[in-house]
CSV table of C-alpha atoms in Angstrom, one decimal:
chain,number,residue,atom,x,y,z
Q,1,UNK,CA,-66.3,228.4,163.9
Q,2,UNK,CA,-64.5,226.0,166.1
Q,3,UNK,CA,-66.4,225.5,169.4
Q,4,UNK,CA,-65.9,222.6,170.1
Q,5,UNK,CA,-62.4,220.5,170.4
Q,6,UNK,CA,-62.9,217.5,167.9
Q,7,UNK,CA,-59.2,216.3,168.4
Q,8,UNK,CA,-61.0,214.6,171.7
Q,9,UNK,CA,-62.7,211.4,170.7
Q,10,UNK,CA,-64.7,210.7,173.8
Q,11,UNK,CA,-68.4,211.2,172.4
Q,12,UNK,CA,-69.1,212.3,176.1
Q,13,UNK,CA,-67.1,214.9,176.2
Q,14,UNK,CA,-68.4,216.0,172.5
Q,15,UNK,CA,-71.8,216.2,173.7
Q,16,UNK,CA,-71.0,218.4,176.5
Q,17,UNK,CA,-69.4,220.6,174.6
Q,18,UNK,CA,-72.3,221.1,171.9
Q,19,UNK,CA,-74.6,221.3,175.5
Q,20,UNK,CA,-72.2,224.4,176.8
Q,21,UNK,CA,-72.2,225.8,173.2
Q,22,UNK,CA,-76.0,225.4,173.2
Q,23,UNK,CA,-76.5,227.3,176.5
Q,24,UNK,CA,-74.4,229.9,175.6
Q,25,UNK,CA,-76.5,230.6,172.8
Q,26,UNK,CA,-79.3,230.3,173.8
Q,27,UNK,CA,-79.1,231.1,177.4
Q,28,UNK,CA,-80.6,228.5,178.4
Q,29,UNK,CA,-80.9,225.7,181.4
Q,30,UNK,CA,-79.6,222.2,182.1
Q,31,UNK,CA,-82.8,221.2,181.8
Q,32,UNK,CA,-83.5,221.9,178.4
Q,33,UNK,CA,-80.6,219.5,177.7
Q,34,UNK,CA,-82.0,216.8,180.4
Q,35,UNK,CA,-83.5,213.0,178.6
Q,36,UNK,CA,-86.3,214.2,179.5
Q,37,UNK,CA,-86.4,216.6,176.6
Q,38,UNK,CA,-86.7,216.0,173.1
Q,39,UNK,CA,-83.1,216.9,172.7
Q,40,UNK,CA,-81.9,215.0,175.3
Q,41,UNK,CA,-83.7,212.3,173.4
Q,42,UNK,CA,-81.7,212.9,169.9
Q,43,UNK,CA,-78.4,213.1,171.4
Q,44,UNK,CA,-79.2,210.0,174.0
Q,45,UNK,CA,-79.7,208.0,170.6
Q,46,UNK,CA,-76.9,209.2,168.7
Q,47,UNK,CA,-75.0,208.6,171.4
Q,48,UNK,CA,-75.6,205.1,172.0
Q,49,UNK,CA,-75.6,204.1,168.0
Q,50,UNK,CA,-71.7,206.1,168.3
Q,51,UNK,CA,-70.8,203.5,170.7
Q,52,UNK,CA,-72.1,200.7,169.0
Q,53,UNK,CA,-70.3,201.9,166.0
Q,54,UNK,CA,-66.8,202.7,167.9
Q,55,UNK,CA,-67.3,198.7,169.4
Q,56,UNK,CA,-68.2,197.8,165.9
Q,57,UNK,CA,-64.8,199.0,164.5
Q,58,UNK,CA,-62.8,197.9,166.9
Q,59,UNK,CA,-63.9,194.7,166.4
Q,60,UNK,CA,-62.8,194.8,162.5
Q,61,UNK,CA,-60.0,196.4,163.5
Q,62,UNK,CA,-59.0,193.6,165.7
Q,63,UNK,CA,-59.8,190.7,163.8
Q,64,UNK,CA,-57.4,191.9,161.1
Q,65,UNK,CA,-54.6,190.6,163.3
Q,66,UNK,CA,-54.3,187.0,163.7
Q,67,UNK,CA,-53.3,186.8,167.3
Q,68,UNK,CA,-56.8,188.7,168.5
Q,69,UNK,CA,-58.6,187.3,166.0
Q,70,UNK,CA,-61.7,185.4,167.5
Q,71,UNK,CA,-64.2,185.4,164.8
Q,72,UNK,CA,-63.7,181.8,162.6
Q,73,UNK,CA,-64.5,183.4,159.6
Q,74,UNK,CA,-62.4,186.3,159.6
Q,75,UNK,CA,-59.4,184.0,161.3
Q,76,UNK,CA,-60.0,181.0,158.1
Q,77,UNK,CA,-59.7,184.4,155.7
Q,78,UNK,CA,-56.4,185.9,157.1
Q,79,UNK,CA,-55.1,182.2,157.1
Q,80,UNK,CA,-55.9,181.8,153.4
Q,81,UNK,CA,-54.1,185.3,152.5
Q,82,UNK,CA,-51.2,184.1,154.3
Q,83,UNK,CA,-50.7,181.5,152.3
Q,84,UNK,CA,-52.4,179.0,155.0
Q,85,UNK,CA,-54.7,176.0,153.9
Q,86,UNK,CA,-57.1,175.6,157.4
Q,87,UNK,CA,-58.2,171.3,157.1
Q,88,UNK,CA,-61.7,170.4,156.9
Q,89,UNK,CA,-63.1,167.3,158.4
Q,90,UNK,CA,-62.5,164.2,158.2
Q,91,UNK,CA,-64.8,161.3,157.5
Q,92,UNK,CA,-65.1,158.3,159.7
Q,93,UNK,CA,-64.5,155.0,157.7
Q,94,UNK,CA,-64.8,151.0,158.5
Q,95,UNK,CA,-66.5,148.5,156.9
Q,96,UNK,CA,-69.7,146.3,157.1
Q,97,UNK,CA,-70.1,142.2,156.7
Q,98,UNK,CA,-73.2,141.0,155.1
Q,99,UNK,CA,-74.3,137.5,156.0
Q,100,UNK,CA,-77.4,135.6,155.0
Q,101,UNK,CA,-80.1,135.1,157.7
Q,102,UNK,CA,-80.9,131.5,157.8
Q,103,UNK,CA,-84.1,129.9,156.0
Q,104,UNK,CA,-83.4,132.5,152.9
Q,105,UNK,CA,-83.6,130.5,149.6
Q,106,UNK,CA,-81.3,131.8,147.5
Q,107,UNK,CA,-82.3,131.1,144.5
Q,108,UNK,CA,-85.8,131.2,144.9
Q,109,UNK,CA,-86.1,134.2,146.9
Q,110,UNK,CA,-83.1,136.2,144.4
Q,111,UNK,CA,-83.5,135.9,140.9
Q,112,UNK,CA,-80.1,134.7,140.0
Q,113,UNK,CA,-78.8,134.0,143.4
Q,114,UNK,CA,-76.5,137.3,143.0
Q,115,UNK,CA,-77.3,140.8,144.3
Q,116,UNK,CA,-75.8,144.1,142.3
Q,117,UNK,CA,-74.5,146.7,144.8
Q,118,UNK,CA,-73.9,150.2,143.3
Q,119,UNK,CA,-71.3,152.5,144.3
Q,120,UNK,CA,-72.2,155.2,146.6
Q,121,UNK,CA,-75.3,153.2,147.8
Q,122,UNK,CA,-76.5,155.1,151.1
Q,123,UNK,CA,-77.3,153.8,154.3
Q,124,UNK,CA,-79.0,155.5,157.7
Q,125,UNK,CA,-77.7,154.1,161.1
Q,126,UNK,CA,-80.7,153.8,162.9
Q,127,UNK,CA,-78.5,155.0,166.0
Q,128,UNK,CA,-77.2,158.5,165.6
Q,129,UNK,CA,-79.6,159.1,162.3
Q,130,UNK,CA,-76.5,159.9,160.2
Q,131,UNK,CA,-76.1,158.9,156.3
Q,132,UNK,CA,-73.1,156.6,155.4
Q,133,UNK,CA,-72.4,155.6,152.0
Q,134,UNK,CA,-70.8,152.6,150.3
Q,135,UNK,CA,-67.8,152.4,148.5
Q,136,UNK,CA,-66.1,150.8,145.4
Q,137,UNK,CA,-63.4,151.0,143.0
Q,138,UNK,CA,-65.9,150.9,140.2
Q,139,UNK,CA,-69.6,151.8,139.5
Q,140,UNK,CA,-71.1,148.5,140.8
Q,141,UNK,CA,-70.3,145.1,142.0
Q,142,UNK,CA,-72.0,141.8,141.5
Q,143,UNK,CA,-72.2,139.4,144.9
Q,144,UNK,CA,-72.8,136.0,144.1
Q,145,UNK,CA,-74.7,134.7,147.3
Q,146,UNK,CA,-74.0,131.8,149.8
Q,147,UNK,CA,-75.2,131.2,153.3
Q,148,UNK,CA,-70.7,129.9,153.7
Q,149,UNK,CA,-69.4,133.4,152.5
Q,150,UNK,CA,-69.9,136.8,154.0
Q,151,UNK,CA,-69.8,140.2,152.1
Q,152,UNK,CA,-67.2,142.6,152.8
Q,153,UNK,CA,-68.4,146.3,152.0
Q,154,UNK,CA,-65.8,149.4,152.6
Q,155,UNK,CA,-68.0,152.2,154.1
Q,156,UNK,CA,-67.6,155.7,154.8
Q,157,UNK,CA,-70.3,158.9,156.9
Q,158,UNK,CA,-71.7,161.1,154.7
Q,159,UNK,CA,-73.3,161.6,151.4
Q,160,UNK,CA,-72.0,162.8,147.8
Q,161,UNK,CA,-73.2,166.1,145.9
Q,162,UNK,CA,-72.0,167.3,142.9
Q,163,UNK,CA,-71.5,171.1,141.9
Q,164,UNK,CA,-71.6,171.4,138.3
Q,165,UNK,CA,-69.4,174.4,136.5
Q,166,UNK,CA,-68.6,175.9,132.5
Q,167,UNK,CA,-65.4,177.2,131.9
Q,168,UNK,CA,-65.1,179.8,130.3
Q,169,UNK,CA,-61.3,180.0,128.3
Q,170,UNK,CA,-59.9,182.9,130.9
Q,171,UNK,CA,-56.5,182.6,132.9
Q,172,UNK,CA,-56.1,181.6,136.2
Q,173,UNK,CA,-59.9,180.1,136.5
Q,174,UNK,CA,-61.7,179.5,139.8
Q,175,UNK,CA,-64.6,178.2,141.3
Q,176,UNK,CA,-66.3,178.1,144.5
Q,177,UNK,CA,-68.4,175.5,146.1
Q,178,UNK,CA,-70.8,176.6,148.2
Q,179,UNK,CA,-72.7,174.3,151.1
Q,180,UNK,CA,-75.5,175.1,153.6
Q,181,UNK,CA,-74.1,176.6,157.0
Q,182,UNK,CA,-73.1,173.4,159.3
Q,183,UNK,CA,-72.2,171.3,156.2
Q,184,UNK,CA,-68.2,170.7,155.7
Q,185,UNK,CA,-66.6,169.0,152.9
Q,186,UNK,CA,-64.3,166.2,153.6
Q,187,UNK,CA,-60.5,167.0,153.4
Q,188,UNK,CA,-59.6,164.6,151.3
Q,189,UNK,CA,-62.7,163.0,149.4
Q,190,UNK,CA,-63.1,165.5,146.1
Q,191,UNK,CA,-63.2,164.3,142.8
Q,192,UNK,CA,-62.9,167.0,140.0
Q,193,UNK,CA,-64.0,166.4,136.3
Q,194,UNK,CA,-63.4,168.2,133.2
Q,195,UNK,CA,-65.6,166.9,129.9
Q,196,UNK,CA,-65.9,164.2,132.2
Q,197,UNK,CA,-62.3,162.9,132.2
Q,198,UNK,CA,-60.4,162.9,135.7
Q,199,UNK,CA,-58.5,165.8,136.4
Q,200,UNK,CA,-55.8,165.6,139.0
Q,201,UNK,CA,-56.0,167.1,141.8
Q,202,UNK,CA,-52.3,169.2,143.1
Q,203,UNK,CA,-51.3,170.9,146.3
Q,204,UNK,CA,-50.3,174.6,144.9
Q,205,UNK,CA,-50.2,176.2,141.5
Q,206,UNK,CA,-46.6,175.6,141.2
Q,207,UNK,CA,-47.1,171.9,141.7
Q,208,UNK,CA,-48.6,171.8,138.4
Q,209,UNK,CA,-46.8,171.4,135.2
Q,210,UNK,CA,-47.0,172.9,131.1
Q,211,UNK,CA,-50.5,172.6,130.3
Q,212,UNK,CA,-51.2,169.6,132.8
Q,213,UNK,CA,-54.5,169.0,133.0
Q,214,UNK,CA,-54.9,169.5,136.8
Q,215,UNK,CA,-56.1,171.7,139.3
Q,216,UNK,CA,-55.6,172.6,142.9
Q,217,UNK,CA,-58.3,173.2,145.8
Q,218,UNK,CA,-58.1,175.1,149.1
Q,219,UNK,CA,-60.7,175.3,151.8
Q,220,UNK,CA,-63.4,178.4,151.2
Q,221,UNK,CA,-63.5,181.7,153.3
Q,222,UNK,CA,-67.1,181.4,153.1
Q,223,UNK,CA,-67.2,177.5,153.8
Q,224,UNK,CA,-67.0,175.1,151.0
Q,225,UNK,CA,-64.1,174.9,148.8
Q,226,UNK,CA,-62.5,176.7,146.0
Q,227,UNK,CA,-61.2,175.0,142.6
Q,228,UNK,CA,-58.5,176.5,140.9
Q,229,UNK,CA,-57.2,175.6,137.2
Q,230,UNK,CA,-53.8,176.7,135.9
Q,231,UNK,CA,-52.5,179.4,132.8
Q,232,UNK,CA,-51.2,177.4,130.6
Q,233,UNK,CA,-47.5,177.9,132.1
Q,234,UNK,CA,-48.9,176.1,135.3
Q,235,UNK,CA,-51.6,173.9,134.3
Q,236,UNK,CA,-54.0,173.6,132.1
Q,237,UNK,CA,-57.0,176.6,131.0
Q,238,UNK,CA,-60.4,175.0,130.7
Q,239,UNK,CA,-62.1,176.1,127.1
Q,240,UNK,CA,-65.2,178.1,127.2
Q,241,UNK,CA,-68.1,176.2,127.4
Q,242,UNK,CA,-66.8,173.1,128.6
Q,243,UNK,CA,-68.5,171.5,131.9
Q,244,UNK,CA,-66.5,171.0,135.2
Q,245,UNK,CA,-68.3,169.0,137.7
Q,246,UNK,CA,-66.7,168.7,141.3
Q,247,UNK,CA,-67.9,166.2,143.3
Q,248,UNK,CA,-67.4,166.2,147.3
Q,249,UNK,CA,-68.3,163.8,150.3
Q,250,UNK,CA,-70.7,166.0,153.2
Q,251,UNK,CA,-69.0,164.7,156.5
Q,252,UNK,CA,-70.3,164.7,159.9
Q,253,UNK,CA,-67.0,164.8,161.3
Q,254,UNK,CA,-66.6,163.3,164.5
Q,255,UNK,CA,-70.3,162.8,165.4
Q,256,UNK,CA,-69.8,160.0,162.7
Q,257,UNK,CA,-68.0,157.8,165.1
Q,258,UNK,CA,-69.4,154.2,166.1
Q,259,UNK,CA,-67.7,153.0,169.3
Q,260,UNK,CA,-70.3,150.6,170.2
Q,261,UNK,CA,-71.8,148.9,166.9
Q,262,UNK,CA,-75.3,147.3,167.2
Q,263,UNK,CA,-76.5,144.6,164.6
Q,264,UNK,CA,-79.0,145.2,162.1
Q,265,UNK,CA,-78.4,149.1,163.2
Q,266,UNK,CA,-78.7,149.8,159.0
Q,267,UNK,CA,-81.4,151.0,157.0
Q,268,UNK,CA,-80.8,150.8,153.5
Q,269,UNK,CA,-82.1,154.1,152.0
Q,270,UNK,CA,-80.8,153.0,148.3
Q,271,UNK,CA,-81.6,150.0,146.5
Q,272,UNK,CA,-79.9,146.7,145.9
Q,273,UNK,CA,-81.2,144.7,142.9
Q,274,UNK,CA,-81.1,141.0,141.8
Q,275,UNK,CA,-80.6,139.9,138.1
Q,276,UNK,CA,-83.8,140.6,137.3
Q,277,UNK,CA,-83.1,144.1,138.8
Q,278,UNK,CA,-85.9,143.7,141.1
Q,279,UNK,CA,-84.9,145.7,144.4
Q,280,UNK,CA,-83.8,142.7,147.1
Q,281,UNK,CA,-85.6,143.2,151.0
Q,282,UNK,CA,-81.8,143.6,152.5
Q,283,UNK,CA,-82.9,144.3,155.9
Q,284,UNK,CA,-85.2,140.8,155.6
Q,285,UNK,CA,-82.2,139.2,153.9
Q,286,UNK,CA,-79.4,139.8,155.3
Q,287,UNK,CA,-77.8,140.0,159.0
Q,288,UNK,CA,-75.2,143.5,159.2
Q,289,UNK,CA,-72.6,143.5,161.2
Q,290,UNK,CA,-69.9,146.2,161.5
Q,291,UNK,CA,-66.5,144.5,160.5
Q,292,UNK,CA,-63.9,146.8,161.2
Q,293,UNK,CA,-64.4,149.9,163.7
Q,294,UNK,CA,-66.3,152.8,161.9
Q,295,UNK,CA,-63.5,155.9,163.2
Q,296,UNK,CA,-60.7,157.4,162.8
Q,297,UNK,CA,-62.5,161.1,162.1
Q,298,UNK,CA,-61.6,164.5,162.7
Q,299,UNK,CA,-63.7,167.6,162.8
Q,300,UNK,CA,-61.3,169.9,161.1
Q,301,UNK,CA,-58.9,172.4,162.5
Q,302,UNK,CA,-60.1,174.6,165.4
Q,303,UNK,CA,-59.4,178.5,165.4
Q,304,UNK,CA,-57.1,178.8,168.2
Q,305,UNK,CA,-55.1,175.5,166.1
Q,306,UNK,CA,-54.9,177.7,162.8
Q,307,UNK,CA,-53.3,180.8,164.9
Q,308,UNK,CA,-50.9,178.9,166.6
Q,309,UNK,CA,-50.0,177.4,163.4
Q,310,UNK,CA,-49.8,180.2,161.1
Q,311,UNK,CA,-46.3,181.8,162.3
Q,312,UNK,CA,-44.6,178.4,161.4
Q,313,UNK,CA,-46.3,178.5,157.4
Q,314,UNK,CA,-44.1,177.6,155.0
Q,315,UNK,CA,-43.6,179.1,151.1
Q,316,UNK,CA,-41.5,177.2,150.0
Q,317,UNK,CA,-43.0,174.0,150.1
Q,318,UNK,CA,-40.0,172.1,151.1
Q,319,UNK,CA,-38.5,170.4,154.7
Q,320,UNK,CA,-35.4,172.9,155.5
Q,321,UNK,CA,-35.6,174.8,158.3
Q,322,UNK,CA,-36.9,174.5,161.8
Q,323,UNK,CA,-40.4,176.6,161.5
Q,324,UNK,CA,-41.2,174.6,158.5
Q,325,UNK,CA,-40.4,170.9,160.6
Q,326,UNK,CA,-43.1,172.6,163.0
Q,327,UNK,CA,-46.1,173.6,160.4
Q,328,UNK,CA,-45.9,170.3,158.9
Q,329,UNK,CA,-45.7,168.5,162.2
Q,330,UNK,CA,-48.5,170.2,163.9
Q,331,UNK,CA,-50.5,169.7,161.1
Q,332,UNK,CA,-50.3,166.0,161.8
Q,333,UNK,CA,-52.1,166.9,165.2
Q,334,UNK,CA,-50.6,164.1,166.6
Q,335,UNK,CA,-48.3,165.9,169.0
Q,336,UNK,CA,-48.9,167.8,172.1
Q,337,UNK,CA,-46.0,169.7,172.0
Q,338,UNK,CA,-43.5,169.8,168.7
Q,339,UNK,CA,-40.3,171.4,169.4
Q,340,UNK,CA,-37.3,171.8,166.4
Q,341,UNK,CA,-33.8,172.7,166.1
Q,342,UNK,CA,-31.0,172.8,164.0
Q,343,UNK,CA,-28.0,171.5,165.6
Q,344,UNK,CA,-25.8,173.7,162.9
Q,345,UNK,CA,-26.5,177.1,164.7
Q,346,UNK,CA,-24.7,175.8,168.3
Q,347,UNK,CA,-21.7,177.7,169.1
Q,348,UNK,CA,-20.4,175.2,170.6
Q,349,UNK,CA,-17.5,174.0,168.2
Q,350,UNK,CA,-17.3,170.6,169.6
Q,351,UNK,CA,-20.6,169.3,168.4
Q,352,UNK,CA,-19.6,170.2,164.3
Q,353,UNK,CA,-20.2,166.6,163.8
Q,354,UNK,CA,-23.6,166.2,164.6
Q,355,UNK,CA,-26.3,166.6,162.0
């Protein structure tokens, strides 16, 4: 009972056809067919959510191929399949000096005369209302206090969080950290644990050697990141039951910039103690300055940066051939334009010398 031609896509032409059919049938008018008309109604709708469907697949359809690609998740997904790590942010760092106000009495007003900074003590600046955090080589340090010596404090934006796992003895194990929508991870700033020993961290699988007791990370498809421990072959295969804590730095990105520092701009949201561990009044003790520039961030790679770069990825992990010169120089984004050749492939016989 073919009476209509469904080789012909066009949903307009479909619904004339049923129309004619109908009024054939039933011998009846236009105007039974009209919006006005609880049929014309039906097919009106159906119409309309056909179109929105058609659009709707398109869409997918397009967004499969890198070049017409313009949503960020589906683009950060086809780059991870093709073998493509897309960077996250990166922080903004600099430093802060600490220097006595005048009339403070050291040891009177400090039990000790010596204040006990802890790692990963947090700050607020007071002028963009982002977090920064302080940071050591150790868990703590001990200052011992003079109005003739400054503290020097290494600081970087945004806070720590830690994302606790169990492994659980398979091949090939994987884990994904999750963060609110807006958050990024820094690029660089992740810290993995396993029983609580470091475990180091490799670019690819293939970096890793027998049983190594490392791990490799790429940026997540849904945000985030993803951890991924070896097979034994290629690193090592966490036990079942044993915890995996993975702990990352939330970056601002570029809003974490300072170009034009302010003194006293710093309230201290964690406490500093004394050596009676009371907590020490920093803001009434102590003038803060920033010391060296708090910059040098990035806000992570852009979609229309991870589809130029894609056709240039390289597999091999090694420097050999031009396309390969390219992806690892635009990923410096320090060029405008990076153009590479290989001198080898001139015909011109004259030049055999060159290199």
């Amino acid at each position: 009972m073919a009476f209509f031609d469904f080789i012909d896509l066009k949903f307009n032409n479909m619904v004339a056809q049923i129309q004619n059919y109908l009024r054939s049938v039933f011998n009846r008018s236009d105007e039974s067919f009209s919006n006005a008309s609880p049929f014309g109604q039906v097919v009106s709708v159906e119409q309309e959510i056909y179109q929105q469907n058609v659009i709707y697949q398109k869409n997918v359809v397009r967004n499969f191929i890198i070049d017409e690609a313009d949503n960020q998740k589906a683009i950060r997904n086809l780059a991870r399949i093709g073998g493509h790590n897309p960077t996250r942010a990166i922080t903004s760092t600099g430093s802060l000096r600490l220097k006595l106000k005048s009339g403070i009495d050291i040891y009177n007003d400090i039990a000790g005369g010596k204040i006990k900074i802890n790692d990963k003590t947090k700050l607020k600046n007071k002028s963009n209302g982002l977090i920064y955090t302080i940071r050591f080589g150790n868990d703590s340090q001990i200052f011992e206090l003079s109005q003739n010596q400054d503290i020097y404090l290494n600081l970087v934006q945004g806070s720590y969080e830690t994302y606790t796992f169990t492994g659980d003895g398979e091949l090939n194990q994987s884990f994904s950290v999750n963060v609110s929508v807006g958050a990024t991870i820094d690029n660089f700033d992740v810290e993995v644990l396993y029983n609580n020993q470091p475990v180091t961290i490799r670019d690819a699988m293939y970096d890793m050697l027998r049983n190594e007791q490392a791990c490799y990370i790429r940026t997540g498809m849904n945000g985030g990141v993803d951890v991924y421990f070896g097979n034994g072959d290629f690193g090592f295969i966490p036990n079942p039951g044993v915890l995996i804590s993975v702990t990352y730095l939330l970056t601002d990105g570029t809003a974490g910039i300072i170009l034009t520092p302010q003194t006293n701009d710093w309230q201290w949201i964690d406490d500093v103690t004394d050596m009676n561990l009371q907590s020490v009044n920093m803001e009434n003790t102590f003038d803060v300055y920033v010391d060296k520039q708090i910059g040098f961030a990035s806000d992570g790679e852009t979609t229309d940066f991870t589809k130029a770069v894609m056709p240039y990825l390289s597999r091999n992990f090694v420097l050999a051939t031009p396309s390969q010169y390219i992806y690892t120089l635009k990923r410096l984004s320090l060029f405008s334009k990076v153009n590479v050749y290989n001198t080898l492939d001139d015909n011109n016989f004259e030049n055999d010398n060159k290199i």
